[in-house]
mmCIF file of C-alpha atoms and ligand atoms in Angstrom:
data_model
loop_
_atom_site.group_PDB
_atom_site.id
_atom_site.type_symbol
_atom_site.label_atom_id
_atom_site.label_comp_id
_atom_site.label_asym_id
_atom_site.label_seq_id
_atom_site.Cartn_x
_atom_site.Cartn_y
_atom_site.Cartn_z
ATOM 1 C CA UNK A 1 58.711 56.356 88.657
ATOM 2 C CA UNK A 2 59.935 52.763 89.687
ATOM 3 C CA UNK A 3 64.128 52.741 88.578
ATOM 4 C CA UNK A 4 64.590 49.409 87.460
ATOM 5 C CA UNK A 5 68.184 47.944 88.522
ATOM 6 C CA UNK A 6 70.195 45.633 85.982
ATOM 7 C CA UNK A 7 73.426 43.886 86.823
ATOM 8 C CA UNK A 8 76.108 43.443 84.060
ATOM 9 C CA UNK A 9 79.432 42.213 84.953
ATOM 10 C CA UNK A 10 82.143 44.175 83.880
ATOM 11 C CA UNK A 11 85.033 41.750 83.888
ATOM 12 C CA UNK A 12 83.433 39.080 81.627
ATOM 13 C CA UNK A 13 84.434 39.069 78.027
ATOM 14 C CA UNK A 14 80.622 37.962 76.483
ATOM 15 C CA UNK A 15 77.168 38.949 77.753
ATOM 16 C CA UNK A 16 75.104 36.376 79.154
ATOM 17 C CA UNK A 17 71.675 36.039 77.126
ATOM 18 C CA UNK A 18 70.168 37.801 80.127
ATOM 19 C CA UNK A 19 72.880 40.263 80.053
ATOM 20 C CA UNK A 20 72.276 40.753 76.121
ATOM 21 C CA UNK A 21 68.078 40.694 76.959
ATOM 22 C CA UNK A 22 68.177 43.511 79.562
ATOM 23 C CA UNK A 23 70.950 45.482 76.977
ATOM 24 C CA UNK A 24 68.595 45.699 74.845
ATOM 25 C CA UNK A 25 65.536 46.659 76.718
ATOM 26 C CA UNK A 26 67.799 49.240 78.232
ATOM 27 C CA UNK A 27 68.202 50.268 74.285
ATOM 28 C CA UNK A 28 64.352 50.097 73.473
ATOM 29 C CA UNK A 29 63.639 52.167 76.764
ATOM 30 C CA UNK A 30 66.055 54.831 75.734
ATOM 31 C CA UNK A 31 64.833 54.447 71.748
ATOM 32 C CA UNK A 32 61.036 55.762 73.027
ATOM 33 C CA UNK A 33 62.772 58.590 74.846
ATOM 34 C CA UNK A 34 63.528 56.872 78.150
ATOM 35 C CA UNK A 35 66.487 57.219 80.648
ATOM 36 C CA UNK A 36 69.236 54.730 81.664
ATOM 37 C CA UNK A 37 72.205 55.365 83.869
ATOM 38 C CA UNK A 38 75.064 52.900 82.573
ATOM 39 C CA UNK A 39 79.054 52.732 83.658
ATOM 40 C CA UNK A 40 81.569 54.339 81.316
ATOM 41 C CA UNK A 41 85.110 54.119 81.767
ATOM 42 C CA UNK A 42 85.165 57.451 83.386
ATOM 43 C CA UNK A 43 82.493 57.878 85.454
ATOM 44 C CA UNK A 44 78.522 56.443 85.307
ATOM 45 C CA UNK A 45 76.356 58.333 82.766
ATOM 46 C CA UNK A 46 72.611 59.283 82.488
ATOM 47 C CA UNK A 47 71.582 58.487 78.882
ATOM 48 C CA UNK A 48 68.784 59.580 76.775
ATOM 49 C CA UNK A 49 68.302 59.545 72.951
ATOM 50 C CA UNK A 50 70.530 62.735 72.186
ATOM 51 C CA UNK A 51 68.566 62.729 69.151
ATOM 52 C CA UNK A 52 65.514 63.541 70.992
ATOM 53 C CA UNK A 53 64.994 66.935 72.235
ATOM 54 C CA UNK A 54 61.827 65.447 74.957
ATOM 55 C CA UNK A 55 64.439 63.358 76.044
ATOM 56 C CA UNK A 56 67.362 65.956 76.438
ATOM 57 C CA UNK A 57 64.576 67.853 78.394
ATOM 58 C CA UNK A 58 63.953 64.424 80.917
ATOM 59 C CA UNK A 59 67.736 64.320 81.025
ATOM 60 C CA UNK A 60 68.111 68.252 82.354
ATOM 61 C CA UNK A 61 65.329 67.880 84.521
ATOM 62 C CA UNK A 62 66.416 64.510 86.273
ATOM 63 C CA UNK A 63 69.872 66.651 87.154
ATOM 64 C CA UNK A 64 68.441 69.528 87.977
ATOM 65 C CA UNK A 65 71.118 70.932 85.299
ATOM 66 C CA UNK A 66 70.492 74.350 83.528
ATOM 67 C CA UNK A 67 69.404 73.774 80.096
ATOM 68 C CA UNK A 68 72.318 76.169 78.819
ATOM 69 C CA UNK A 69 75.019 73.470 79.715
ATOM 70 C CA UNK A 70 75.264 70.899 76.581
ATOM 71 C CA UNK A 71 75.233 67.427 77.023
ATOM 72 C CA UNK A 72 78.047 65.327 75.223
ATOM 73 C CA UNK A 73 76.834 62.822 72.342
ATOM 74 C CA UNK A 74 78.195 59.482 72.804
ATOM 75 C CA UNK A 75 78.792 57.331 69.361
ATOM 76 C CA UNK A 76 79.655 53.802 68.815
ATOM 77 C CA UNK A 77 81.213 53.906 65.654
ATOM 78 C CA UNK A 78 83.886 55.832 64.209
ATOM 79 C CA UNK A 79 81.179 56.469 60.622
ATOM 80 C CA UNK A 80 78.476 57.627 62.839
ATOM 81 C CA UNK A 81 80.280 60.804 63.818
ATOM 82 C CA UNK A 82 79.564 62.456 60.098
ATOM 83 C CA UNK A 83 76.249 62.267 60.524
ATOM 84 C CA UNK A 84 76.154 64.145 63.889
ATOM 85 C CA UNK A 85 79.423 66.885 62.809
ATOM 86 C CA UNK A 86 80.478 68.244 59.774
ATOM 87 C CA UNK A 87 83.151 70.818 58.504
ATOM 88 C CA UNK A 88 85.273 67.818 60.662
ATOM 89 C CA UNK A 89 88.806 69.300 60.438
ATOM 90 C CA UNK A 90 91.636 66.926 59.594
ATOM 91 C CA UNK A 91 93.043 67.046 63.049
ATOM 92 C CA UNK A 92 89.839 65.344 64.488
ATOM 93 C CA UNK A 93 90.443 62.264 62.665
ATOM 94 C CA UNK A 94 94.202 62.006 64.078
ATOM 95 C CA UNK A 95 92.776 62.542 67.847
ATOM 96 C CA UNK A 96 90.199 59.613 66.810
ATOM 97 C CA UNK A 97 92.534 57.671 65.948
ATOM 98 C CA UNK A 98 94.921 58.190 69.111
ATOM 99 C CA UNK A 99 92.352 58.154 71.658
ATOM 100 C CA UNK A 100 89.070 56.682 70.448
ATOM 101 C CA UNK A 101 87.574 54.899 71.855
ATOM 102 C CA UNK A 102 88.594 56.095 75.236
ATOM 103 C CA UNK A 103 87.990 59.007 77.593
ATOM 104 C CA UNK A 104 88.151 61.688 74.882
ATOM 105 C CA UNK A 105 85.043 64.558 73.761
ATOM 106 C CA UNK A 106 85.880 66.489 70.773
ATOM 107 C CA UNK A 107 84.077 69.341 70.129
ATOM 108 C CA UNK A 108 83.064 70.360 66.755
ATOM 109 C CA UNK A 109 80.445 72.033 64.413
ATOM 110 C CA UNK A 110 76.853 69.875 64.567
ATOM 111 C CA UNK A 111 74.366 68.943 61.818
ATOM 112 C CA UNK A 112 70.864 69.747 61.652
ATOM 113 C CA UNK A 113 70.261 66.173 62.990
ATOM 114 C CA UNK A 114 71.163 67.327 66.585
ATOM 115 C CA UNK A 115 68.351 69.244 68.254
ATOM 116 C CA UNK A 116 69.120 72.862 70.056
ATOM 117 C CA UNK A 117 68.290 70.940 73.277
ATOM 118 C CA UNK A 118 70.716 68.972 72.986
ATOM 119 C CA UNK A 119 73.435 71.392 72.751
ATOM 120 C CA UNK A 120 72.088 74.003 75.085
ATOM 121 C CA UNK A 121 71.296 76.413 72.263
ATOM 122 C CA UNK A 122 74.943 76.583 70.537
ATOM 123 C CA UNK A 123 76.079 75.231 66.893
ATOM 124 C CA UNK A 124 78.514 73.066 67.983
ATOM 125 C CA UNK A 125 78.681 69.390 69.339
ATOM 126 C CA UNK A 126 80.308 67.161 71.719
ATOM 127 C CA UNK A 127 81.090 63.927 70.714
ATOM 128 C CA UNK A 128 82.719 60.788 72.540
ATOM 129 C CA UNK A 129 82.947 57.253 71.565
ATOM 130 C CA UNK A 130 83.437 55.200 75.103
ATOM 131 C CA UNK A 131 85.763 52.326 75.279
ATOM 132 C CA UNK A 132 83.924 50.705 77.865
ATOM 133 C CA UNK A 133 81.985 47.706 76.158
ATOM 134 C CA UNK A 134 78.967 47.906 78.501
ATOM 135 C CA UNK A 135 78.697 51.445 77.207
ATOM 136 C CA UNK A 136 79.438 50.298 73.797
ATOM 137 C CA UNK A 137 76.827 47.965 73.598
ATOM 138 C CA UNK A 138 74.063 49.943 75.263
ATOM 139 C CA UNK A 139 74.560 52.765 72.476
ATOM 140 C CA UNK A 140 74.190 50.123 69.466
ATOM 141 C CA UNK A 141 71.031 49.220 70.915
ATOM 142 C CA UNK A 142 69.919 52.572 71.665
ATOM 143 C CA UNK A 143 70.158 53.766 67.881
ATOM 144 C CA UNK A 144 73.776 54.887 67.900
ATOM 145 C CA UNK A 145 73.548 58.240 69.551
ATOM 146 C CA UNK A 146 72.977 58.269 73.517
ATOM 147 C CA UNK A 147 73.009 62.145 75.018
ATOM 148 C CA UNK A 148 74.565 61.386 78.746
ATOM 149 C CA UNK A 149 75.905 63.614 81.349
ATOM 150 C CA UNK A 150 77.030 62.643 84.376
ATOM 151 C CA UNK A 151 74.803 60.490 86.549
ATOM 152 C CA UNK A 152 74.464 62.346 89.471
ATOM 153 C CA UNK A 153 72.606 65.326 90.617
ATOM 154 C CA UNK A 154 73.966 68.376 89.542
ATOM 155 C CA UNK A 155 76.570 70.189 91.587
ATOM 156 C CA UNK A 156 77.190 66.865 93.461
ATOM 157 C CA UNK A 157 80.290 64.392 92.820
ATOM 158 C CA UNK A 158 79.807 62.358 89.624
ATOM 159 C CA UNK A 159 79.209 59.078 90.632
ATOM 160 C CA UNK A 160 81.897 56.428 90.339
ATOM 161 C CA UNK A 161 79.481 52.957 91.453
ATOM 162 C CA UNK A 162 75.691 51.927 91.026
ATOM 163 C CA UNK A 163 75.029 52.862 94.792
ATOM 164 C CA UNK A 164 75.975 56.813 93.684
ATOM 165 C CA UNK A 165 73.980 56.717 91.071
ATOM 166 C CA UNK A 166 70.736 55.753 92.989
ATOM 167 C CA UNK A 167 71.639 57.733 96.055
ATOM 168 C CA UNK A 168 70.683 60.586 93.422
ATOM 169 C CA UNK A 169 68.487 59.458 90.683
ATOM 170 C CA UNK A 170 66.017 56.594 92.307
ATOM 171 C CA UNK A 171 62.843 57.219 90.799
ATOM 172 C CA UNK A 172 63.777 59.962 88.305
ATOM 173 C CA UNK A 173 65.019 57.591 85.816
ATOM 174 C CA UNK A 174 63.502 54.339 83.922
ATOM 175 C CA UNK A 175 66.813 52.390 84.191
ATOM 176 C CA UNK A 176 70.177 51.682 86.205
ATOM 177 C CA UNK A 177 72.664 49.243 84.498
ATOM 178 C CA UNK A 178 75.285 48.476 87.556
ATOM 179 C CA UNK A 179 77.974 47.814 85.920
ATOM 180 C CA UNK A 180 80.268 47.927 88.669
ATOM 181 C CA UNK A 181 83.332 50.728 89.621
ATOM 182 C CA UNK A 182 84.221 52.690 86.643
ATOM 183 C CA UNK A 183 88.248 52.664 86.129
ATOM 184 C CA UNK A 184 89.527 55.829 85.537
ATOM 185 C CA UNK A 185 87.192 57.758 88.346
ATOM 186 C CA UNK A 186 87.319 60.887 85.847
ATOM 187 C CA UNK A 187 84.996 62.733 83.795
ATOM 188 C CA UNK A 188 86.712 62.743 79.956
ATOM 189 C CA UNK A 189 88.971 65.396 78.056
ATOM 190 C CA UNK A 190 87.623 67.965 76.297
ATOM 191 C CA UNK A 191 89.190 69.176 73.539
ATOM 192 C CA UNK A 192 87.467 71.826 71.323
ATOM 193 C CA UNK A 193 88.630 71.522 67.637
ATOM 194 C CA UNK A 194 86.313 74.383 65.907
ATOM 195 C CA UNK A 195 89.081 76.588 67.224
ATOM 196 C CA UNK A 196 92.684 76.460 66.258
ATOM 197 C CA UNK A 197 94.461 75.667 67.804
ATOM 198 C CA UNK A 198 92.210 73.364 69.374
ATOM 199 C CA UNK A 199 92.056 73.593 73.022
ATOM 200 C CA UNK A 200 91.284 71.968 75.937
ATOM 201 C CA UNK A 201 88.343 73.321 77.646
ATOM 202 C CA UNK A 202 88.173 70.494 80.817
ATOM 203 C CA UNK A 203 91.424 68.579 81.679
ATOM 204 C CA UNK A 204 90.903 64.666 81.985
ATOM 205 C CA UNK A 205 92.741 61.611 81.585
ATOM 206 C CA UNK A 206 94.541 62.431 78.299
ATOM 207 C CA UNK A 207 96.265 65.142 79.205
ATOM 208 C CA UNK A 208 98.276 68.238 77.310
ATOM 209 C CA UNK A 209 101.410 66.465 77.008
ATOM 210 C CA UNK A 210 99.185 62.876 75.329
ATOM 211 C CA UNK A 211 97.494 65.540 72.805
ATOM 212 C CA UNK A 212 100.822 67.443 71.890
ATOM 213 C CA UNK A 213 102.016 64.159 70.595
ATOM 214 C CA UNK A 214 98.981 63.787 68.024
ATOM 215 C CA UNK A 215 98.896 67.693 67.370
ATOM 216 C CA UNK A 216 101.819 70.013 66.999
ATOM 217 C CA UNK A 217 100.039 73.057 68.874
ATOM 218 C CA UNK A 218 97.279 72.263 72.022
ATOM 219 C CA UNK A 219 96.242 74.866 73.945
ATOM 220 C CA UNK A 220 94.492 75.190 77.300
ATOM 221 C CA UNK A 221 91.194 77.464 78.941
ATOM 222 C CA UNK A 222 93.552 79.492 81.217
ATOM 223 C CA UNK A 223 90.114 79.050 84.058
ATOM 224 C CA UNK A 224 91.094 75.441 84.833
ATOM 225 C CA UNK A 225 92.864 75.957 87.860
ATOM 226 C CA UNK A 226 91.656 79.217 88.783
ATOM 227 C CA UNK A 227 93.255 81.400 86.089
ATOM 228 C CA UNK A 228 91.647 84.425 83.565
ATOM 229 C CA UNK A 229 90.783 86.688 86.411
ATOM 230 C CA UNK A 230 86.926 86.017 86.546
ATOM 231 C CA UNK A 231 86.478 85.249 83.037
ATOM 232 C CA UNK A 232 83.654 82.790 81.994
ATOM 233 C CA UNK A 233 85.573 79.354 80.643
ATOM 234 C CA UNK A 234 84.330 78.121 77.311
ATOM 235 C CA UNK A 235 82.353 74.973 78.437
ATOM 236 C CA UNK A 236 79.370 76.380 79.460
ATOM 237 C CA UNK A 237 79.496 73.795 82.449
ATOM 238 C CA UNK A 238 82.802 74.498 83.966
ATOM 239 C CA UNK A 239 80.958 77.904 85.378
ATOM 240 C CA UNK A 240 79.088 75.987 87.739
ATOM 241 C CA UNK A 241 79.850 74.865 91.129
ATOM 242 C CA UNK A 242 80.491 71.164 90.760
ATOM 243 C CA UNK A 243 81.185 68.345 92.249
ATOM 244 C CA UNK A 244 80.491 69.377 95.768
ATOM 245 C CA UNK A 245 79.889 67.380 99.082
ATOM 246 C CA UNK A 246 77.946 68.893 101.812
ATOM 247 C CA UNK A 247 80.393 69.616 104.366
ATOM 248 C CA UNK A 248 82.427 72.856 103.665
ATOM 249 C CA UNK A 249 85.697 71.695 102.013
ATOM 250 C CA UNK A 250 88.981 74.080 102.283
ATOM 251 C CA UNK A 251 92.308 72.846 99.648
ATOM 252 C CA UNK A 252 95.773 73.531 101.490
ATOM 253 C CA UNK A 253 98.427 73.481 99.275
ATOM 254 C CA UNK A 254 102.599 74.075 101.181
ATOM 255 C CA UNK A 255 105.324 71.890 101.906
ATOM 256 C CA UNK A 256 104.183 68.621 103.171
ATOM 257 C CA UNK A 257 105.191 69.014 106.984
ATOM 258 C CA UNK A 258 103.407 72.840 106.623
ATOM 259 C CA UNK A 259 100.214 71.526 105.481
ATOM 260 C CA UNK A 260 99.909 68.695 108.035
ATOM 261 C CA UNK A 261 100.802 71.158 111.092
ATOM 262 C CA UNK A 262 98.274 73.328 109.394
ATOM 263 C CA UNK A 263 95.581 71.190 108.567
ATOM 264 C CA UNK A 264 95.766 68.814 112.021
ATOM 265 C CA UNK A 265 95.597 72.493 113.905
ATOM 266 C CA UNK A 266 92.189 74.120 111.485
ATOM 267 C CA UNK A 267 90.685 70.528 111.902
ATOM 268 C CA UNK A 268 91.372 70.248 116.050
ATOM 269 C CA UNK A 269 89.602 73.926 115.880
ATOM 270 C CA UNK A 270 86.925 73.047 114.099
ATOM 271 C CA UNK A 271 86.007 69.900 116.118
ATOM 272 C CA UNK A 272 86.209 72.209 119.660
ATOM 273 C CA UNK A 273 84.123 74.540 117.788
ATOM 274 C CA UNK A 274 81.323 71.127 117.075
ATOM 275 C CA UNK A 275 82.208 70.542 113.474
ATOM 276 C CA UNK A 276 82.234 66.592 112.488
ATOM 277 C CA UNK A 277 85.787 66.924 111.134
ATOM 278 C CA UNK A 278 87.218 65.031 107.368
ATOM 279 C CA UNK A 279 90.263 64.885 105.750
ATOM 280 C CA UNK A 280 91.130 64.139 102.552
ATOM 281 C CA UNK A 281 94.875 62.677 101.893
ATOM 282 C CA UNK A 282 97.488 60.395 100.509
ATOM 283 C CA UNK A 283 98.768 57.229 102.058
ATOM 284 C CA UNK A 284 101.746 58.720 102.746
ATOM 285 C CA UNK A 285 100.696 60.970 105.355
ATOM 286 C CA UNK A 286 97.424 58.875 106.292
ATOM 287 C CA UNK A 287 98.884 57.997 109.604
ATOM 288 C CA UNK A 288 99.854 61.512 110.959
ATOM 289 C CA UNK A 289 96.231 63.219 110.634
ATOM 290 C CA UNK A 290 93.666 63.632 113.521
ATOM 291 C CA UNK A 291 89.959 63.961 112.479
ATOM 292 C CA UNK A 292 86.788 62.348 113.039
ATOM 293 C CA UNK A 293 86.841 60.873 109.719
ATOM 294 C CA UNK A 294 90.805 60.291 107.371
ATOM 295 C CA UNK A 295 90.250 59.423 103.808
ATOM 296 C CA UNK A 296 93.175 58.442 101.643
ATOM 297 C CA UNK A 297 92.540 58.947 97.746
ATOM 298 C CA UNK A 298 95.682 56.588 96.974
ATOM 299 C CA UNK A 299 99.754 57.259 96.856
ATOM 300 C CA UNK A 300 101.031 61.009 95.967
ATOM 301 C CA UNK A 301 103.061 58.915 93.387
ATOM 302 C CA UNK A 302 100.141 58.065 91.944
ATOM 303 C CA UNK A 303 97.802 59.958 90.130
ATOM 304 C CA UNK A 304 95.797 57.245 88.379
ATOM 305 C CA UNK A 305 94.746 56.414 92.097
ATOM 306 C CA UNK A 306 94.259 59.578 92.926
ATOM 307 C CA UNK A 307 91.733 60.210 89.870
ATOM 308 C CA UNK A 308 90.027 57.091 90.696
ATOM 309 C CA UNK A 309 89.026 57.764 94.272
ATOM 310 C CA UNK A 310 88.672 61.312 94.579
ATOM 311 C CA UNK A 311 84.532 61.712 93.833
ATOM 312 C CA UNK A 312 84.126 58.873 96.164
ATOM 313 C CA UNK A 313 85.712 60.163 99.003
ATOM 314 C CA UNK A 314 83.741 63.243 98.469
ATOM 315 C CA UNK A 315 80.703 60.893 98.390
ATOM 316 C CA UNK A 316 81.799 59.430 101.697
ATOM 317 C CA UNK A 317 82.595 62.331 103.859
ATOM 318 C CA UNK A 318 78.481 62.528 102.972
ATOM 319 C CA UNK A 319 77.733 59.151 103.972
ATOM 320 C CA UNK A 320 79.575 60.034 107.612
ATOM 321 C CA UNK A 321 77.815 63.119 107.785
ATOM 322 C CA UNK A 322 81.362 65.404 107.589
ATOM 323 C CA UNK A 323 80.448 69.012 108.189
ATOM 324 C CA UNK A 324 84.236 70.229 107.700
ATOM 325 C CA UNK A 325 86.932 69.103 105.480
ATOM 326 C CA UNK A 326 90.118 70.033 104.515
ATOM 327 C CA UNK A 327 92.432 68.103 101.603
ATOM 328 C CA UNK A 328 95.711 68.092 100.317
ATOM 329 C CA UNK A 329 96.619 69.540 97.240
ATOM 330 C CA UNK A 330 98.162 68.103 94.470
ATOM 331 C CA UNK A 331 100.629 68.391 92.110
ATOM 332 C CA UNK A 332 99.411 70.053 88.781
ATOM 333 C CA UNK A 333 101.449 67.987 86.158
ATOM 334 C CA UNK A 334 99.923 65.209 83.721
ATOM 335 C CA UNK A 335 96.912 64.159 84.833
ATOM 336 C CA UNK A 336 97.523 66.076 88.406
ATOM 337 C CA UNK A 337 95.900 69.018 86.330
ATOM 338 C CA UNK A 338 92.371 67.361 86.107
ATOM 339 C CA UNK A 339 92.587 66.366 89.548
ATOM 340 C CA UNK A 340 93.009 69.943 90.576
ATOM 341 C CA UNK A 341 90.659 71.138 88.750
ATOM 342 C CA UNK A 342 87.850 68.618 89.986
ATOM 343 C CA UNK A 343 88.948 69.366 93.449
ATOM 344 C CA UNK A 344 89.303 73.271 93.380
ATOM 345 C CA UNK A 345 85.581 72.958 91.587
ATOM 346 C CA UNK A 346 84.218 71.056 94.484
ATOM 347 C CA UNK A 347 85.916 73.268 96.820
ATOM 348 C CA UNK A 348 84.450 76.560 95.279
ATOM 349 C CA UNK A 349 88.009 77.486 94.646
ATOM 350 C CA UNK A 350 88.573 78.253 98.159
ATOM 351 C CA UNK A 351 92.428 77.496 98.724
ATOM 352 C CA UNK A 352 95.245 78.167 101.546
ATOM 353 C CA UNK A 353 98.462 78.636 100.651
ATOM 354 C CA UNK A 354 100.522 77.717 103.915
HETATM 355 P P1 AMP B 401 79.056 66.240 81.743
HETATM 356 O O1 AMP B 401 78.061 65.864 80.736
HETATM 357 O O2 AMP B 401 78.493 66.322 83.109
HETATM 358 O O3 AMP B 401 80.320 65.432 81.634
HETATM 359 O O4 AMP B 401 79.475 67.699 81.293
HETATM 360 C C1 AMP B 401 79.669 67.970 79.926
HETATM 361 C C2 AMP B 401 80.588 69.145 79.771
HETATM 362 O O5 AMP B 401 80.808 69.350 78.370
HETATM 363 C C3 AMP B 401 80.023 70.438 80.331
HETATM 364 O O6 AMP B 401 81.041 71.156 80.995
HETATM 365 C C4 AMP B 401 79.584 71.149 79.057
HETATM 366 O O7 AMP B 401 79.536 72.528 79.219
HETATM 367 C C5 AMP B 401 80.622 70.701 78.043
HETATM 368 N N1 AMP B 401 80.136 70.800 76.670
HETATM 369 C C6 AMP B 401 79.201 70.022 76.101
HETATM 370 N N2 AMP B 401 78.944 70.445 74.832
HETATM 371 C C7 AMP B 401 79.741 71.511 74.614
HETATM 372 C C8 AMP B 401 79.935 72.403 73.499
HETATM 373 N N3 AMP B 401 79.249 72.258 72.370
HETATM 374 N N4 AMP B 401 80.841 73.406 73.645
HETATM 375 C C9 AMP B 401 81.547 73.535 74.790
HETATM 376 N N5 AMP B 401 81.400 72.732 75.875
HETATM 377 C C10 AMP B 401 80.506 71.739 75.787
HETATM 378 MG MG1 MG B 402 78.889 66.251 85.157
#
């Protein structure tokens, strides 16, 4: 299959004519059970009709995902989500409200209108409406209900740019919309709301604290960072090894001057030993690490940075053909806890504490 590449740009307020044109032929393509990767605000998608269970099937198969992990529905419009959910609970329509559109998946019961394949077998739904109006645009013109998972091959970093995207999915999808970086860097919130109290079942950019304020009583999967002693978390997806790059990656979490010494002596090691060396760390200590290859994901002071740059530096430690890495950890507060919990996924939990 020939992937066709469209350019949209991000920053302008209207669409072009040819902008518009190809938006719609992205729509048409996904309407007779096509696929088209497209930029989100968190991180580029791969959609197909989610009302289409062939096309749920293209979608799995493109990833290499196991059909038992769901794909989230993405909506357009605030009236749409009735026809996809029901038995909505009144604290759905508050977290709507709050955080729609925007980097938010509520789970709740589905309708008969969603096939099985879309929802890897179970009765309930995910739903997000994206803020990002490239997004917004492509779902109007794809019917008003686009299935799309993360754009990248599964187990691998979700892809934050166009080039990610194709790195993984040239010819195995119809269309690419490059729509530019995506802002926040990070794969949404989800928040399950068929249990109460509802809970959060992958940490994003809203975080704990941003839901308490909308909901008197949030609770979280206790597996996020680690926790529940070997029990399964309740998004079928957070079981699998994720966001991965090739080389082995290690998470060293101490006192600042603790983990330097420690990681500047494991990576020295390793590069005697004929390992092509990475690390992954803030600005602040950019300057004071040895390896073949120093990444800096943005200030310790500042998470949104962090989130941001994190999947690509994993991506780029692949470009430079990194066989060992070792990163900083992070602090777990605010949005510090989905950070972790992308990281400690991609590094197969394996963690020092020095
Ligand atoms: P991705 O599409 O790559 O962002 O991953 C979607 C995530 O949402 C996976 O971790 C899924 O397991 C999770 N998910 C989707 N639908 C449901 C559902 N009905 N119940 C629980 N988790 C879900
Ligand atoms: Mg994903």
């Amino acid at each position: 299959m020939n992937t066709v590449t469209v350019r949209i740009r991000p920053e302008a307020e209207k669409f072009t004519a040819e902008e518009e044109a190809a938006l719609r032929r992205a729509g048409s393509i996904i309407q007779s059970g096509g696929l088209v990767a497209f930029p989100t605000e968190t991180v580029y998608g791969l959609g197909g009709d989610a009302l289409n269970r062939e096309s749920a099937r293209k979608i799995y198969a493109a990833k290499g995902r196991p059909s038992d992990n769901p794909l989230i529905v993405h909506i357009c419009r605030l009236e749409d989500l009735e026809k996809i959910a029901c038995r909505i609970p009144e604290e759905a329509f508050r977290i709507a409200e709050a955080f729609w559109p925007g980097p938010l998946t509520m789970i709740l019961h589905k309708t008969a209108l969603v096939p099985p394949e879309t929802t890897g077998g179970l009765d309930t739904v995910a739903v997000r409406f994206p803020s990002d109006r490239i997004a917004a645009r492509l779902i109007r013109c794809s019917g008003g209900f686009v299935a799309a998972p993360s754009a990248n091959r599964s187990g691998r970093p979700s892809p934050t740019c166009a080039r990610y995207v194709l790195q993984d999915m040239d010819g195995r999808i119809d269309m690419m919309i490059d729509g530019g970086q995506v802002g926040i860097g990070l794969e949404s919130t989800i928040l399950d709301l068929t249990v109460s109290p509802p809970q959060i079942l992958r940490p994003g950019y809203v975080t704990e604290e941003m839901l308490k304020k909308v909901l008197q009583e949030v609770d979280t999967d206790v597996t996020i960072l680690g926790g529940g002693d070997g029990q399964a978390p309740r998004a079928p997806g957070m079981k699998y090894r994720h966001y991965a790059p090739a080389g082995d990656l290690t998470v060293v979490e101490g006192s600042p001057g603790t983990v330097l010494a420690y990681i500047n002596g494991q990576t020295a090691a390793a590069k005697q030993a004929g390992e092509r060396t990475g690390i992954l760390c803030t600005v602040e200590n950019l300057g004071s690490y040895r390896a073949d290859v120093v990444k800096c994901v943005g200030s310790r002071w500042d998470d949104e940075s962090i989130a941001r740059h994190l999947f690509t530096v994993l991506r780029e430690f692949d470009d430079e053909g990194v066989t060992k890495i070792y990163a900083e950890a992070f602090d777990t507060a605010g949005l510090g806890q989905a950070i972790m919990n992308r990281l400690l996924k991609a590094a197969g939990h394996h963690i020092v504490k020095v």
